[in-house]
Amino acid sequence: MKREFYSNGKLLLSGEYAILDGALGLAVPTKFGQSLQFENTESHVLAWESFNENNQTWFSGSFDLNHLDIISTSDVSTAKTLGQLLKEVKRQNPDFLSNTKGIDVTTHLGFPREWGLGTSSTLINNLAQWAQIDAYSLLWNAFGGSGYDIACAQYNTPIIYRVRNDRPMVTPVQFDPPFKDSLYFVYLNQKQSSKNAIQAYRKQSFDKEQLIGNINTITEKMITCDSLSDFRELIEKHEVLLSKILGLKPIKTRLFPDYAGSIKSLGAWGGDFILATGNEEVLDYFNSKGFQTITPYGAMVL
């Protein structure tokens, strides 16, 4: 039996929010991900330890093997979430953990948890591989969401993702823009709650079909775009569309009105990463604004 699993992190370049209603989303797997290893023991418990990108323990806990109840933990909230996830795995595969006298599990993140690159989705995909169950079902039953992050965990190429009739549809695409050296990911120094953002989106009243059509057109053009000026126009249109739906000002208007390039929110608006177009002056500009985590496209995307 395989004793180690790995899943890619994720970024959604287009379709945020609208992807929940069936719109096409352009997503990319990241060079940063998460691994899971396990080994059988005689301990009669499931012992769990999670390490961050600096190989420091950020969570530990032990669980009863029969019912997966918490025995001890460094963080009750995280342990409860993990316990519920493990119980859902067991529900989907009753044989999971049934033939062991004990087990030690370790996970290793390749990125800071606050970056929002998929701490949960990479774990879910690793668990699904281990238990030989469907990762999308595990995600939807445990947390909800569109599932694009699971697709990125599994694919080593950019993808077009959509949900149709409650089923994930993944299409690998060739997205390697000639202007990628002019694309940067900037971390906004705060993790945004996707769950809360989704709830806020769901409360809005608008023409979903029109939004989906507009987002689909932008996404399809982004894939084949070979001009930075055209790409900038597309992501600016995307920002304006969602700004009207969400009733929020675009991130550039709110925080970076004097920036010369274009800026697009990624994922939940107001947190995590943004995509910025520009040259090496990007570093100086965002550093001067207090944002120091700036990653070139080529260093982020797998």
mmCIF file of C-alpha atoms in Angstrom, residues 69-221:
data_model
loop_
_atom_site.group_PDB
_atom_site.id
_atom_site.type_symbol
_atom_site.label_atom_id
_atom_site.label_comp_id
_atom_site.label_asym_id
_atom_site.label_seq_id
_atom_site.Cartn_x
_atom_site.Cartn_y
_atom_site.Cartn_z
ATOM 1 C CA ASP A 69 -13.211 10.835 18.721
ATOM 2 C CA ILE A 70 -10.591 13.250 20.076
ATOM 3 C CA ILE A 71 -8.301 11.860 22.787
ATOM 4 C CA SER A 72 -5.876 14.769 23.042
ATOM 5 C CA THR A 73 -4.947 17.774 20.931
ATOM 6 C CA SER A 74 -3.012 21.010 20.708
ATOM 7 C CA ASP A 75 -6.009 22.795 19.138
ATOM 8 C CA VAL A 76 -9.570 21.738 19.894
ATOM 9 C CA SER A 77 -11.159 23.611 16.988
ATOM 10 C CA THR A 78 -8.804 22.118 14.396
ATOM 11 C CA ALA A 79 -9.158 18.677 15.964
ATOM 12 C CA LYS A 80 -12.953 18.856 15.744
ATOM 13 C CA THR A 81 -12.775 19.801 12.069
ATOM 14 C CA LEU A 82 -10.271 17.045 11.341
ATOM 15 C CA GLY A 83 -12.315 14.529 13.314
ATOM 16 C CA GLN A 84 -15.454 15.350 11.322
ATOM 17 C CA LEU A 85 -13.466 14.996 8.099
ATOM 18 C CA LEU A 86 -12.078 11.607 9.130
ATOM 19 C CA LYS A 87 -15.561 10.427 10.093
ATOM 20 C CA GLU A 88 -16.840 11.428 6.643
ATOM 21 C CA VAL A 89 -13.972 9.475 5.075
ATOM 22 C CA LYS A 90 -14.978 6.482 7.195
ATOM 23 C CA ARG A 91 -18.614 6.900 6.201
ATOM 24 C CA GLN A 92 -17.674 6.799 2.521
ATOM 25 C CA ASN A 93 -15.294 3.870 3.008
ATOM 26 C CA PRO A 94 -16.191 1.801 6.095
ATOM 27 C CA ASP A 95 -13.006 -0.256 5.672
ATOM 28 C CA PHE A 96 -10.804 2.814 6.186
ATOM 29 C CA LEU A 97 -8.509 2.245 9.201
ATOM 30 C CA SER A 98 -10.270 -1.047 9.977
ATOM 31 C CA ASN A 99 -7.207 -3.275 9.677
ATOM 32 C CA THR A 100 -4.684 -1.428 11.805
ATOM 33 C CA LYS A 101 -3.680 -1.545 15.468
ATOM 34 C CA GLY A 102 -2.567 2.066 15.338
ATOM 35 C CA ILE A 103 -1.362 4.640 12.871
ATOM 36 C CA ASP A 104 0.836 7.728 12.787
ATOM 37 C CA VAL A 105 -0.045 10.423 10.243
ATOM 38 C CA THR A 106 2.110 13.418 9.363
ATOM 39 C CA THR A 107 1.346 16.222 6.928
ATOM 40 C CA HIS A 108 3.781 18.791 5.527
ATOM 41 C CA LEU A 109 2.734 22.092 3.997
ATOM 42 C CA GLY A 110 4.832 23.752 1.316
ATOM 43 C CA PHE A 111 3.285 27.198 1.861
ATOM 44 C CA PRO A 112 2.134 29.390 4.776
ATOM 45 C CA ARG A 113 -1.393 28.444 5.858
ATOM 46 C CA GLU A 114 -2.584 32.048 5.688
ATOM 47 C CA TRP A 115 -1.845 32.234 1.962
ATOM 48 C CA GLY A 116 -5.086 30.453 1.114
ATOM 49 C CA LEU A 117 -3.518 28.138 -1.473
ATOM 50 C CA GLY A 118 -5.491 25.139 -0.259
ATOM 51 C CA THR A 119 -4.563 23.842 3.191
ATOM 52 C CA SER A 120 -7.949 22.109 3.366
ATOM 53 C CA SER A 121 -8.331 21.046 -0.273
ATOM 54 C CA THR A 122 -4.872 19.474 -0.431
ATOM 55 C CA LEU A 123 -5.607 17.569 2.781
ATOM 56 C CA ILE A 124 -8.975 16.408 1.457
ATOM 57 C CA ASN A 125 -7.446 15.192 -1.783
ATOM 58 C CA ASN A 126 -4.670 13.370 0.076
ATOM 59 C CA LEU A 127 -7.176 11.673 2.377
ATOM 60 C CA ALA A 128 -9.335 10.703 -0.599
ATOM 61 C CA GLN A 129 -6.335 9.125 -2.336
ATOM 62 C CA TRP A 130 -5.447 7.222 0.821
ATOM 63 C CA ALA A 131 -9.008 5.968 1.428
ATOM 64 C CA GLN A 132 -9.699 5.459 -2.293
ATOM 65 C CA ILE A 133 -12.855 7.574 -2.255
ATOM 66 C CA ASP A 134 -14.083 10.478 -4.368
ATOM 67 C CA ALA A 135 -12.389 13.722 -3.322
ATOM 68 C CA TYR A 136 -15.204 15.932 -4.625
ATOM 69 C CA SER A 137 -17.798 14.065 -2.567
ATOM 70 C CA LEU A 138 -15.579 14.370 0.482
ATOM 71 C CA LEU A 139 -15.207 18.117 -0.061
ATOM 72 C CA TRP A 140 -18.895 18.760 -0.697
ATOM 73 C CA ASN A 141 -20.088 16.638 2.229
ATOM 74 C CA ALA A 142 -17.551 18.091 4.637
ATOM 75 C CA PHE A 143 -17.124 21.747 3.647
ATOM 76 C CA GLY A 144 -18.909 22.680 0.427
ATOM 77 C CA GLY A 145 -17.446 24.890 -2.314
ATOM 78 C CA SER A 146 -17.130 24.610 -6.072
ATOM 79 C CA GLY A 147 -14.458 21.903 -6.162
ATOM 80 C CA TYR A 148 -11.999 23.681 -8.475
ATOM 81 C CA ASP A 149 -9.403 23.398 -5.715
ATOM 82 C CA ILE A 150 -9.716 19.608 -5.776
ATOM 83 C CA ALA A 151 -9.202 19.653 -9.535
ATOM 84 C CA CYS A 152 -6.028 21.718 -9.118
ATOM 85 C CA ALA A 153 -4.836 19.290 -6.450
ATOM 86 C CA GLN A 154 -5.073 16.504 -9.019
ATOM 87 C CA TYR A 155 -3.883 18.166 -12.243
ATOM 88 C CA ASN A 156 -0.391 19.380 -13.086
ATOM 89 C CA THR A 157 -1.586 21.785 -15.750
ATOM 90 C CA PRO A 158 -3.893 24.820 -15.960
ATOM 91 C CA ILE A 159 -7.532 23.796 -16.221
ATOM 92 C CA ILE A 160 -10.951 25.060 -17.140
ATOM 93 C CA TYR A 161 -13.357 24.034 -14.398
ATOM 94 C CA ARG A 162 -17.111 24.129 -14.177
ATOM 95 C CA VAL A 163 -19.896 22.376 -12.279
ATOM 96 C CA ARG A 164 -22.757 21.053 -14.366
ATOM 97 C CA ASN A 165 -25.667 19.057 -12.901
ATOM 98 C CA ASP A 166 -23.754 18.831 -9.623
ATOM 99 C CA ARG A 167 -20.823 17.158 -11.350
ATOM 100 C CA PRO A 168 -17.307 18.564 -11.751
ATOM 101 C CA MET A 169 -16.083 19.037 -15.308
ATOM 102 C CA VAL A 170 -12.340 19.504 -15.755
ATOM 103 C CA THR A 171 -10.602 20.352 -19.023
ATOM 104 C CA PRO A 172 -6.795 20.683 -19.084
ATOM 105 C CA VAL A 173 -5.751 23.692 -21.186
ATOM 106 C CA GLN A 174 -2.592 25.194 -22.607
ATOM 107 C CA PHE A 175 -2.320 28.461 -20.716
ATOM 108 C CA ASP A 176 1.245 29.722 -20.942
ATOM 109 C CA PRO A 177 0.890 33.401 -21.853
ATOM 110 C CA PRO A 178 3.865 35.027 -23.600
ATOM 111 C CA PHE A 179 3.519 37.927 -21.159
ATOM 112 C CA LYS A 180 3.681 35.777 -18.002
ATOM 113 C CA ASP A 181 6.843 37.605 -16.909
ATOM 114 C CA SER A 182 4.583 40.632 -16.461
ATOM 115 C CA LEU A 183 2.237 38.811 -14.050
ATOM 116 C CA TYR A 184 2.705 38.821 -10.277
ATOM 117 C CA PHE A 185 0.795 37.425 -7.321
ATOM 118 C CA VAL A 186 0.638 39.755 -4.315
ATOM 119 C CA TYR A 187 -0.530 38.557 -0.908
ATOM 120 C CA LEU A 188 -2.805 41.030 0.876
ATOM 121 C CA ASN A 189 -1.628 40.070 4.385
ATOM 122 C CA GLN A 190 -4.981 38.630 5.411
ATOM 123 C CA LYS A 191 -6.772 35.357 4.826
ATOM 124 C CA GLN A 192 -10.338 35.727 3.671
ATOM 125 C CA SER A 193 -13.088 33.318 4.709
ATOM 126 C CA SER A 194 -14.360 31.655 1.535
ATOM 127 C CA LYS A 195 -17.414 30.413 3.423
ATOM 128 C CA ASN A 196 -18.453 33.917 4.494
ATOM 129 C CA ALA A 197 -17.716 35.318 1.032
ATOM 130 C CA ILE A 198 -19.896 32.672 -0.591
ATOM 131 C CA GLN A 199 -22.741 33.415 1.816
ATOM 132 C CA ALA A 200 -22.529 37.121 0.944
ATOM 133 C CA TYR A 201 -22.594 36.317 -2.777
ATOM 134 C CA ARG A 202 -25.637 34.079 -2.347
ATOM 135 C CA LYS A 203 -27.581 36.951 -0.808
ATOM 136 C CA GLN A 204 -27.232 39.101 -3.933
ATOM 137 C CA SER A 205 -30.020 39.382 -6.493
ATOM 138 C CA PHE A 206 -28.942 39.480 -10.144
ATOM 139 C CA ASP A 207 -29.307 37.827 -13.553
ATOM 140 C CA LYS A 208 -27.226 34.691 -13.104
ATOM 141 C CA GLU A 209 -27.422 33.617 -16.733
ATOM 142 C CA GLN A 210 -26.126 36.960 -17.910
ATOM 143 C CA LEU A 211 -23.279 36.891 -15.393
ATOM 144 C CA ILE A 212 -22.335 33.340 -16.380
ATOM 145 C CA GLY A 213 -22.349 34.259 -20.060
ATOM 146 C CA ASN A 214 -20.143 37.287 -19.474
ATOM 147 C CA ILE A 215 -17.692 35.392 -17.264
ATOM 148 C CA ASN A 216 -17.519 32.511 -19.745
ATOM 149 C CA THR A 217 -16.613 34.910 -22.550
ATOM 150 C CA ILE A 218 -13.858 36.490 -20.461
ATOM 151 C CA THR A 219 -12.472 33.117 -19.372
ATOM 152 C CA GLU A 220 -12.387 31.761 -22.921
ATOM 153 C CA LYS A 221 -10.615 34.877 -24.172
#
